[in-house]
Tab-separated table of C-alpha atoms in Angstrom:
chain	number	residue	atom	x	y	z
A	6	MET	CA	-1.281	-15.467	-9.707
A	7	VAL	CA	-0.615	-15.126	-5.990
A	8	ARG	CA	-2.501	-18.336	-5.290
A	9	SER	CA	-0.372	-20.204	-7.855
A	10	VAL	CA	2.752	-19.023	-6.061
A	11	LEU	CA	1.174	-20.157	-2.791
A	12	LEU	CA	0.675	-23.702	-4.053
A	13	GLN	CA	4.218	-23.862	-5.422
A	14	LEU	CA	5.602	-22.717	-2.080
A	15	VAL	CA	3.633	-25.352	-0.194
A	16	ARG	CA	4.781	-28.119	-2.515
A	17	CYS	CA	8.434	-27.047	-2.447
A	18	SER	CA	8.383	-26.822	1.341
A	19	ALA	CA	6.854	-30.272	1.550
A	20	GLN	CA	9.812	-31.819	-0.249
A	21	GLN	CA	12.092	-30.713	2.597
A	22	HIS	CA	10.151	-32.523	5.308
A	23	SER	CA	9.884	-36.147	6.339
A	24	LEU	CA	7.076	-38.308	4.950
A	25	ASN	CA	6.455	-39.908	8.358
A	26	CYS	CA	3.133	-38.691	9.677
A	27	ASN	CA	0.006	-40.214	11.132
A	28	HIS	CA	-3.378	-40.628	9.438
A	29	HIS	CA	-4.781	-37.535	11.099
A	30	GLN	CA	-1.979	-35.385	9.670
A	31	ARG	CA	-2.525	-36.809	6.192
A	32	ARG	CA	-6.163	-35.871	6.378
A	33	ILE	CA	-5.354	-32.310	7.434
A	34	GLY	CA	-2.881	-31.777	4.609
A	35	SER	CA	-5.154	-33.298	1.976
A	36	ILE	CA	-8.096	-31.134	2.941
A	37	PHE	CA	-5.891	-28.036	3.187
A	38	ILE	CA	-4.367	-28.428	-0.268
A	39	THR	CA	-7.644	-29.439	-1.919
A	40	THR	CA	-9.461	-26.495	-0.380
A	41	SER	CA	-6.732	-24.075	-1.446
A	42	CYS	CA	-6.706	-25.416	-5.016
A	43	ASN	CA	-10.471	-25.359	-5.420
A	44	ARG	CA	-10.772	-21.830	-4.103
A	45	GLY	CA	-7.748	-20.576	-5.982
A	46	ILE	CA	-8.369	-21.807	-9.523
A	47	SER	CA	-12.157	-21.932	-9.722
A	48	SER	CA	-13.359	-19.845	-12.662
A	49	LEU	CA	-15.684	-16.893	-12.269
A	50	SER	CA	-19.317	-17.142	-13.237
A	51	GLU	CA	-20.421	-15.446	-16.425
A	52	GLU	CA	-22.133	-12.695	-14.438
A	53	ASP	CA	-19.040	-12.040	-12.281
A	54	ASP	CA	-16.848	-12.011	-15.385
A	55	LYS	CA	-19.079	-9.374	-16.972
A	56	THR	CA	-18.913	-7.309	-13.781
A	57	VAL	CA	-15.119	-7.393	-13.846
A	58	ASP	CA	-15.085	-6.415	-17.533
A	59	ARG	CA	-17.425	-3.512	-16.896
A	60	LEU	CA	-15.359	-2.242	-13.943
A	61	ALA	CA	-12.119	-2.449	-15.929
A	62	HIS	CA	-13.743	-0.684	-18.885
A	63	ASP	CA	-15.060	2.168	-16.734
A	64	ILE	CA	-11.848	2.606	-14.708
A	65	LEU	CA	-9.859	3.058	-17.913
A	66	GLY	CA	-12.347	5.750	-18.950
A	67	LYS	CA	-13.467	4.037	-22.138
A	68	PRO	CA	-16.918	4.857	-23.564
A	69	ARG	CA	-19.420	2.024	-23.647
A	70	SER	CA	-20.850	0.638	-26.866
A	71	ASP	CA	-24.376	1.654	-25.811
A	72	ASP	CA	-23.468	5.331	-25.243
A	73	GLY	CA	-25.448	7.531	-27.585
A	74	ASP	CA	-24.650	10.846	-29.252
A	75	GLY	CA	-25.707	12.722	-26.144
A	76	TYR	CA	-22.981	11.096	-24.090
A	77	LYS	CA	-21.064	13.648	-21.997
A	78	THR	CA	-17.535	13.599	-20.631
A	79	SER	CA	-18.889	14.444	-17.180
A	80	SER	CA	-20.916	11.230	-17.236
A	81	GLN	CA	-17.789	9.259	-18.109
A	82	THR	CA	-15.891	10.890	-15.231
A	83	MET	CA	-18.646	10.062	-12.759
A	84	ARG	CA	-18.845	6.508	-14.090
A	85	GLN	CA	-15.069	6.175	-13.639
A	86	ARG	CA	-15.222	7.411	-10.026
A	87	ILE	CA	-18.029	4.983	-9.193
A	88	ALA	CA	-16.133	2.089	-10.782
A	89	LEU	CA	-12.980	3.047	-8.875
A	90	SER	CA	-14.868	3.072	-5.562
A	91	LYS	CA	-16.449	-0.308	-6.281
A	92	SER	CA	-13.090	-1.764	-7.300
A	93	ILE	CA	-11.343	-0.601	-4.127
A	94	THR	CA	-14.163	-2.143	-2.105
A	95	LEU	CA	-13.632	-5.337	-4.103
A	96	VAL	CA	-9.882	-5.562	-3.416
A	97	GLU	CA	-10.450	-4.840	0.274
A	98	SER	CA	-12.995	-7.645	0.629
A	99	LYS	CA	-11.941	-10.920	2.259
A	100	ALA	CA	-14.620	-13.028	0.570
A	101	TRP	CA	-13.098	-15.702	-1.671
A	102	LYS	CA	-15.257	-14.796	-4.688
A	103	HIS	CA	-14.431	-11.120	-4.346
A	104	ARG	CA	-10.733	-11.917	-4.076
A	105	LYS	CA	-10.889	-13.898	-7.297
A	106	MET	CA	-12.728	-11.038	-8.992
A	107	ALA	CA	-10.140	-8.563	-7.695
A	108	ASP	CA	-7.299	-10.729	-9.033
A	109	SER	CA	-8.964	-10.861	-12.444
A	110	LEU	CA	-9.647	-7.118	-12.433
A	111	LEU	CA	-6.054	-6.163	-11.603
A	112	ASP	CA	-4.759	-8.574	-14.230
A	113	ARG	CA	-6.935	-7.068	-16.962
A	114	LEU	CA	-6.089	-3.501	-15.984
A	115	MET	CA	-2.353	-4.209	-16.080
A	116	LYS	CA	-2.682	-5.554	-19.632
A	117	ASP	CA	-4.759	-2.626	-20.911
A	118	SER	CA	-3.299	0.356	-19.038
A	119	SER	CA	-0.304	2.325	-20.323
A	120	ASN	CA	-0.183	5.200	-17.803
A	121	THR	CA	3.403	5.437	-16.532
A	122	ASN	CA	3.462	9.153	-15.638
A	123	THR	CA	2.395	8.565	-12.037
A	124	PHE	CA	3.786	9.360	-8.613
A	125	ARG	CA	2.928	8.166	-5.102
A	126	LEU	CA	3.389	10.489	-2.158
A	127	GLY	CA	3.199	8.955	1.305
A	128	ILE	CA	2.406	11.197	4.270
A	129	CYS	CA	2.607	9.971	7.840
A	130	GLY	CA	3.120	11.312	11.326
A	131	PRO	CA	1.898	11.013	14.906
A	132	PRO	CA	-1.801	11.510	15.748
A	133	GLY	CA	-2.930	15.129	15.672
A	134	VAL	CA	0.024	16.452	13.684
A	135	GLY	CA	-2.245	17.717	10.880
A	136	LYS	CA	-1.860	15.076	8.165
A	137	SER	CA	-5.324	15.553	6.653
A	138	SER	CA	-4.965	19.354	6.740
A	139	ILE	CA	-1.635	19.212	4.924
A	140	VAL	CA	-3.051	16.790	2.351
A	141	GLU	CA	-5.931	19.149	1.586
A	142	ALA	CA	-3.712	22.242	1.438
A	143	LEU	CA	-1.212	20.525	-0.856
A	144	GLY	CA	-3.905	18.938	-3.037
A	145	LEU	CA	-5.776	22.217	-3.548
A	146	TYR	CA	-2.526	24.027	-4.334
A	147	ILE	CA	-1.568	21.465	-6.998
A	148	LEU	CA	-5.022	21.442	-8.616
A	149	GLY	CA	-5.088	25.255	-8.576
A	150	LEU	CA	-1.897	25.619	-10.620
A	151	ASP	CA	-2.175	26.884	-14.188
A	152	LYS	CA	-0.988	23.954	-16.268
A	153	ASN	CA	0.006	26.206	-19.171
A	154	GLU	CA	2.394	28.216	-17.002
A	155	GLN	CA	4.197	25.204	-15.533
A	156	GLU	CA	7.581	24.501	-17.081
A	157	ASP	CA	7.854	21.124	-15.354
A	158	ALA	CA	6.451	18.195	-17.298
A	159	PHE	CA	4.783	16.755	-14.181
A	160	CYS	CA	1.759	18.847	-13.273
A	161	PRO	CA	-1.086	16.525	-12.225
A	162	GLU	CA	-4.566	17.307	-13.444
A	163	LYS	CA	-6.097	14.669	-11.161
A	164	VAL	CA	-5.201	13.854	-7.557
A	165	ALA	CA	-6.287	10.807	-5.570
A	166	VAL	CA	-6.095	10.562	-1.783
A	167	LEU	CA	-6.159	7.294	0.145
A	168	ALA	CA	-6.736	8.087	3.816
A	169	ILE	CA	-6.240	5.156	6.192
A	170	ASP	CA	-8.269	5.293	9.397
A	171	PRO	CA	-7.474	3.130	12.448
A	172	SER	CA	-9.833	0.269	13.229
A	173	SER	CA	-11.025	-0.502	16.733
A	174	HIS	CA	-9.389	-3.510	18.378
A	175	VAL	CA	-12.596	-3.902	20.425
A	176	THR	CA	-15.396	-3.632	17.852
A	177	GLY	CA	-13.406	-3.835	14.607
A	178	GLY	CA	-15.110	-0.710	13.223
A	179	SER	CA	-13.612	2.535	11.895
A	180	ILE	CA	-14.935	6.100	11.976
A	181	LEU	CA	-13.453	6.960	8.539
A	182	GLY	CA	-13.545	10.626	9.463
A	183	ASP	CA	-10.453	11.887	7.623
A	184	LYS	CA	-12.608	12.961	4.684
A	185	THR	CA	-14.422	15.500	6.871
A	186	ARG	CA	-11.119	17.361	7.288
A	187	MET	CA	-10.806	17.582	3.490
A	188	SER	CA	-14.172	19.169	2.768
A	189	GLN	CA	-12.899	21.414	-0.038
A	190	LEU	CA	-10.681	18.815	-1.686
A	191	SER	CA	-13.415	16.176	-1.492
A	192	TYR	CA	-15.747	18.347	-3.579
A	193	HIS	CA	-13.145	19.191	-6.204
A	194	SER	CA	-14.042	17.695	-9.581
A	195	ASN	CA	-10.465	16.503	-10.229
A	196	ALA	CA	-9.872	15.003	-6.791
A	197	TYR	CA	-10.817	11.610	-5.430
A	198	VAL	CA	-10.718	11.062	-1.662
A	199	ARG	CA	-11.183	7.536	-0.340
A	200	PRO	CA	-11.081	6.724	3.398
A	201	SER	CA	-10.320	3.079	4.204
A	202	PRO	CA	-9.993	1.134	7.474
A	203	SER	CA	-6.695	-0.300	8.633
A	204	SER	CA	-8.601	-3.492	9.574
A	205	GLY	CA	-6.248	-4.146	12.468
A	206	VAL	CA	-3.152	-4.233	10.240
A	207	LEU	CA	-0.058	-2.716	11.845
A	208	GLY	CA	2.411	-0.484	10.049
A	209	GLY	CA	0.124	2.488	9.303
A	210	LEU	CA	-1.533	1.137	6.128
A	211	GLY	CA	-4.520	-1.021	5.297
A	212	ALA	CA	-4.185	-4.622	4.169
A	213	TYR	CA	-4.684	-3.715	0.491
A	214	THR	CA	-3.532	-0.100	0.245
A	215	TYR	CA	-1.000	-1.051	-2.417
A	216	ASP	CA	-3.749	-2.431	-4.673
A	217	ALA	CA	-5.931	0.631	-4.043
A	218	ALA	CA	-3.072	2.908	-5.111
A	219	SER	CA	-2.620	0.838	-8.282
A	220	LEU	CA	-6.316	1.196	-9.096
A	221	CYS	CA	-6.072	4.984	-8.745
A	222	GLU	CA	-3.205	4.999	-11.224
A	223	PHE	CA	-5.169	2.838	-13.657
A	224	ALA	CA	-7.924	5.484	-13.444
A	225	ASN	CA	-5.390	8.080	-14.692
A	226	TYR	CA	-4.756	9.839	-11.390
A	227	GLU	CA	-1.211	11.085	-11.911
A	228	LEU	CA	-0.629	11.800	-8.210
A	229	THR	CA	-1.773	9.458	-5.456
A	230	ILE	CA	-1.372	10.709	-1.884
A	231	ILE	CA	-1.422	8.027	0.802
A	232	GLU	CA	-2.166	9.254	4.317
A	233	THR	CA	-1.463	6.736	7.061
A	234	VAL	CA	-2.973	6.376	10.500
A	235	GLY	CA	-1.182	8.090	13.366
A	236	VAL	CA	2.124	6.244	13.663
A	237	GLY	CA	4.999	5.819	16.087
A	238	GLN	CA	8.739	5.336	15.696
A	239	SER	CA	8.775	1.838	14.191
A	240	GLU	CA	5.778	1.864	11.799
A	241	VAL	CA	7.488	2.323	8.458
A	242	GLU	CA	5.516	0.131	6.016
A	243	LEU	CA	4.508	3.244	4.083
A	244	ALA	CA	8.017	3.198	2.595
A	245	GLU	CA	6.978	0.012	0.739
A	246	CYS	CA	4.001	1.715	-0.909
A	247	CYS	CA	5.158	5.167	-2.043
A	248	ASP	CA	7.821	6.895	-4.106
A	249	LEU	CA	8.471	9.653	-1.578
A	250	PHE	CA	8.084	9.196	2.181
A	251	LEU	CA	7.088	12.461	3.879
A	252	LEU	CA	7.170	12.580	7.670
A	253	LEU	CA	5.113	15.263	9.430
A	254	LEU	CA	6.363	16.527	12.783
A	255	ALA	CA	4.643	18.637	15.426
A	256	PRO	CA	6.232	21.775	16.930
A	257	GLY	CA	8.126	20.801	20.059
A	258	GLY	CA	7.880	17.155	19.013
A	259	GLY	CA	11.489	16.255	19.718
A	260	ASP	CA	15.064	17.410	20.144
A	261	GLU	CA	18.302	16.555	18.352
A	262	LEU	CA	18.524	13.204	20.130
A	263	GLN	CA	14.961	12.315	19.113
A	264	GLY	CA	15.761	13.085	15.500
A	265	SER	CA	18.835	10.878	15.479
A	266	LYS	CA	17.011	7.774	16.723
A	267	LYS	CA	16.598	4.862	14.345
A	268	GLY	CA	13.186	4.104	12.902
A	269	ILE	CA	10.729	6.271	11.035
A	270	VAL	CA	13.013	9.329	10.847
A	271	GLU	CA	15.679	7.170	9.265
A	272	VAL	CA	13.485	6.056	6.341
A	273	ALA	CA	11.822	9.442	5.695
A	274	ASP	CA	12.788	11.208	2.458
A	275	VAL	CA	11.470	14.613	3.558
A	276	LEU	CA	10.710	15.935	7.044
A	277	VAL	CA	8.091	18.665	7.474
A	278	VAL	CA	7.348	20.525	10.703
A	279	ASN	CA	3.667	21.493	10.477
A	280	LYS	CA	1.642	24.156	12.336
A	281	ALA	CA	4.338	26.816	11.866
A	282	ASP	CA	1.908	29.648	12.513
A	283	GLY	CA	0.753	31.915	15.336
A	284	GLU	CA	2.261	31.224	18.735
A	285	LEU	CA	3.776	27.958	17.534
A	286	HIS	CA	5.847	29.511	14.742
A	287	ASP	CA	8.974	30.025	16.838
A	288	VAL	CA	8.606	26.608	18.446
A	289	ALA	CA	8.236	25.022	15.002
A	290	ARG	CA	11.350	26.782	13.723
A	291	LYS	CA	13.340	25.558	16.721
A	292	THR	CA	12.085	21.999	16.161
A	293	ALA	CA	13.084	22.177	12.487
A	294	ASN	CA	16.590	23.327	13.415
A	295	GLU	CA	16.959	20.465	15.886
A	296	TYR	CA	15.989	17.924	13.246
A	297	LYS	CA	18.305	19.501	10.670
A	298	LYS	CA	21.203	18.876	13.018
A	299	ALA	CA	20.072	15.318	13.665
A	300	VAL	CA	19.419	14.182	10.079
A	301	GLY	CA	22.943	15.206	9.151
A	302	LEU	CA	24.047	12.045	10.935
A	303	LEU	CA	21.718	9.834	8.880
A	304	ARG	CA	22.826	8.128	5.685
A	305	LYS	CA	20.515	7.229	2.832
A	306	PRO	CA	21.171	4.341	0.437
A	307	ALA	CA	22.868	5.098	-2.895
A	308	GLY	CA	20.358	6.533	-5.310
A	309	TRP	CA	18.416	8.589	-2.766
A	310	TRP	CA	17.529	12.101	-3.837
A	311	GLY	CA	18.208	11.339	-7.465
A	312	THR	CA	21.911	10.677	-7.096
A	313	ASN	CA	23.869	8.443	-9.417
A	314	LYS	CA	25.734	5.549	-7.817
A	315	ASN	CA	28.861	6.421	-9.781
A	316	ASP	CA	29.167	10.207	-9.860
A	317	HIS	CA	26.871	11.150	-6.895
A	318	VAL	CA	25.480	14.139	-8.750
A	319	CYS	CA	22.586	15.999	-7.182
A	320	SER	CA	20.337	18.634	-8.760
A	321	ASP	CA	20.976	21.202	-6.025
A	322	ASP	CA	23.654	22.105	-3.519
A	323	ARG	CA	22.449	19.862	-0.703
A	324	SER	CA	24.308	16.708	0.141
A	325	PRO	CA	22.429	13.769	-1.391
A	326	ALA	CA	22.591	11.946	1.942
A	327	THR	CA	20.741	14.627	3.948
A	328	PRO	CA	16.917	14.561	3.970
A	329	PRO	CA	15.540	18.123	3.734
A	330	VAL	CA	13.594	19.633	6.643
A	331	LEU	CA	10.863	22.183	5.867
A	332	LEU	CA	8.481	24.441	7.763
A	333	CYS	CA	4.827	24.370	6.741
A	334	SER	CA	1.431	25.570	7.845
A	335	ALA	CA	-1.728	24.011	6.484
A	336	ARG	CA	-3.733	26.931	7.873
A	337	THR	CA	-1.796	29.803	6.257
A	338	GLY	CA	-0.234	27.953	3.312
A	339	LEU	CA	3.305	28.673	4.470
A	340	GLY	CA	5.822	26.359	2.804
A	341	ILE	CA	3.287	24.559	0.566
A	342	PRO	CA	4.756	25.878	-2.744
A	343	GLU	CA	8.278	25.042	-1.583
A	344	LEU	CA	7.162	21.562	-0.579
A	345	TRP	CA	5.634	20.909	-3.998
A	346	ASP	CA	8.785	22.139	-5.758
A	347	LEU	CA	10.800	19.758	-3.580
A	348	ILE	CA	8.532	16.838	-4.489
A	349	LYS	CA	8.852	17.605	-8.221
A	350	THR	CA	12.643	17.806	-7.953
A	351	TYR	CA	12.783	14.473	-6.164
A	352	ARG	CA	10.571	12.859	-8.797
A	353	GLN	CA	12.545	14.283	-11.706
A	354	ASN	CA	15.893	13.121	-10.333
A	355	GLY	CA	14.491	9.744	-9.313
A	356	LYS	CA	13.133	9.145	-12.820
A	357	ILE	CA	16.372	10.147	-14.529
A	358	THR	CA	18.562	7.871	-12.430
A	359	GLY	CA	16.090	4.976	-12.338
A	360	TYR	CA	15.896	5.083	-8.543
A	361	ILE	CA	12.070	5.244	-8.459
A	362	ASP	CA	11.746	2.343	-10.924
A	363	GLU	CA	14.118	0.255	-8.802
A	364	LYS	CA	12.193	1.189	-5.676
A	365	ARG	CA	8.896	0.069	-7.213
A	366	ARG	CA	10.392	-3.259	-8.282
A	367	ASN	CA	11.465	-3.914	-4.695
A	368	GLN	CA	8.040	-2.871	-3.431
A	369	ARG	CA	6.260	-5.336	-5.717
A	370	ARG	CA	8.381	-8.160	-4.297
A	371	TYR	CA	7.617	-7.009	-0.747
A	372	TRP	CA	3.858	-7.083	-1.366
A	373	LEU	CA	4.091	-10.471	-3.058
A	374	THR	CA	5.573	-11.882	0.139
A	375	LYS	CA	2.996	-10.129	2.312
A	376	TYR	CA	0.022	-11.292	0.237
A	377	LEU	CA	1.444	-14.804	0.128
A	378	ARG	CA	1.689	-14.899	3.920
A	379	GLU	CA	-1.899	-13.707	4.228
A	380	HIS	CA	-3.190	-16.356	1.787
A	381	VAL	CA	-1.430	-19.115	3.712
A	382	LEU	CA	-2.981	-17.958	6.993
A	383	GLU	CA	-6.451	-17.565	5.475
A	384	ALA	CA	-6.347	-20.989	3.828
A	385	ALA	CA	-5.234	-22.637	7.062
A	386	LYS	CA	-7.868	-20.791	9.095
A	387	ASN	CA	-10.698	-21.798	6.779
A	388	ASP	CA	-9.799	-25.513	6.697
A	389	ALA	CA	-11.737	-27.683	9.180
A	390	GLY	CA	-8.942	-30.220	9.641
A	391	THR	CA	-6.355	-27.528	10.310
A	392	ARG	CA	-8.642	-25.855	12.830
A	393	LYS	CA	-9.027	-29.149	14.684
A	394	ARG	CA	-5.275	-29.722	14.792
A	395	LYS	CA	-4.818	-26.107	15.910
A	396	GLU	CA	-7.236	-26.663	18.799
A	397	GLU	CA	-5.189	-29.661	19.926
A	398	ILE	CA	-1.985	-27.640	19.854
A	399	GLU	CA	-3.667	-24.760	21.686
A	400	LEU	CA	-4.622	-27.201	24.445
A	401	ASP	CA	-0.935	-28.033	24.868
A	402	LEU	CA	-0.190	-24.319	24.896
A	403	ASP	CA	-2.707	-23.698	27.651
A	404	ASN	CA	-1.148	-26.463	29.743
A	405	GLY	CA	2.334	-25.053	29.217
A	406	LEU	CA	3.572	-28.157	27.376
A	407	VAL	CA	4.873	-26.381	24.272
A	408	ALA	CA	6.218	-22.943	23.356
A	409	PRO	CA	4.216	-20.835	20.854
A	410	ARG	CA	7.086	-20.822	18.370
A	411	LEU	CA	7.432	-24.599	18.463
A	412	ALA	CA	3.659	-25.047	18.274
A	413	ALA	CA	3.500	-22.987	15.090
A	414	SER	CA	6.327	-25.026	13.589
A	415	GLU	CA	4.536	-28.294	14.398
A	416	LEU	CA	1.271	-27.071	12.861
A	417	TRP	CA	2.970	-25.986	9.663
A	418	SER	CA	5.006	-29.192	9.450
A	419	SER	CA	1.880	-31.311	9.774
A	420	ILE	CA	0.256	-29.409	6.900
A	421	ILE	CA	3.085	-29.544	4.368
A	422	THR	CA	4.193	-33.073	5.293
A	423	ALA	CA	0.685	-34.375	4.752
A	424	SER	CA	0.439	-32.490	1.454
A	425	SER	CA	3.653	-34.182	0.304
A	426	GLU	CA	2.207	-37.619	0.944
A	427	ASN	CA	-1.040	-36.607	-0.702
A	428	ASN	CA	0.844	-35.500	-3.837
A	429	ALA	CA	2.819	-38.773	-3.876
A	430	HIS	CA	-0.400	-40.757	-3.536
A	431	THR	CA	-1.957	-38.805	-6.398
A	432	LYS	CA	0.982	-39.563	-8.706
A	433	THR	CA	0.722	-43.338	-8.034
A	434	GLU	CA	-2.911	-43.254	-9.070
């Protein structure tokens, strides 16, 4: 589906450009469009199609036709976890065949799945603030609750964790060590912890974290926790992938002025000062007070915190425009129950007012644009004619004859202009 949108965008853009181009440009555009079409619409082999069917079947937790009377639920659960891991690996792959298989898999799951009782919690913060520790403490607390004693309708039985680990800009590899900090949660039968590399993508997430979160929901994980890499002030892409954006802060990590700066604090739905224990307890409390003063100056868009755009009703006494600031300790468990109650309140109000549904609609459009941009770059990079033209433009760049911005515009113009002529030539035939 994304590749179809890509081709439409290329063709529409071509209509806005002049048809005057040289033979070399025509060749580049023709090869580029032909390559994109062939890779985009080629059907899967029978074996690949069966693999996709089997993965979709197992992710949805359906028993197979060859399962005998001795089939156990535990075997189905293990089969589902294995299929989920394989599917996430599939969507993260950059191979063209794997991308086509991933597209087909997601399409089939969307048609067969009916699980709408899901929630995505995004957790981010600077390096060393204790993100993995908080994730484990919160996850174990949620899974340890007695479901029969919970009055709230949302009490997840299964929790998935997507931990994004930074990739080296030198070697391209990742340690993927966040799982070692979640040793207890990783072994829990109702938890799924998946570390993934950022693959050099900025913003705190991986290139396909959104798809991985969708796969977890298809596998009936009611709560998906997304832990980003260590982030700075301007890395806020997590807001485009979660329902609630939780920002972790370190004791002594800023004053009132720091909290009032634009950026990540401004988009956070909840602020949590971690490590409020031992000698750092007083420092953490002071930091929380500083941020409480600062966030009072911030304004959230209408609909935040479950408010209605007309009557501005909120479920508690706090102003709907003020993000709450909490104290927590992953080591002692301080503040974990209060944090979970806050998350449930946010979800309940967001569902009632439709704010979460509206947020997810906007997120889907954001990821469409991002995936489209990536497909355009990949298609151009893999085309021999485009690479040759790019080398010529890079030579001009090295000699200081053209600015990078203008060079990019010329390369793109040569591609879409040539594709326009190629389409016109095809119609005459």
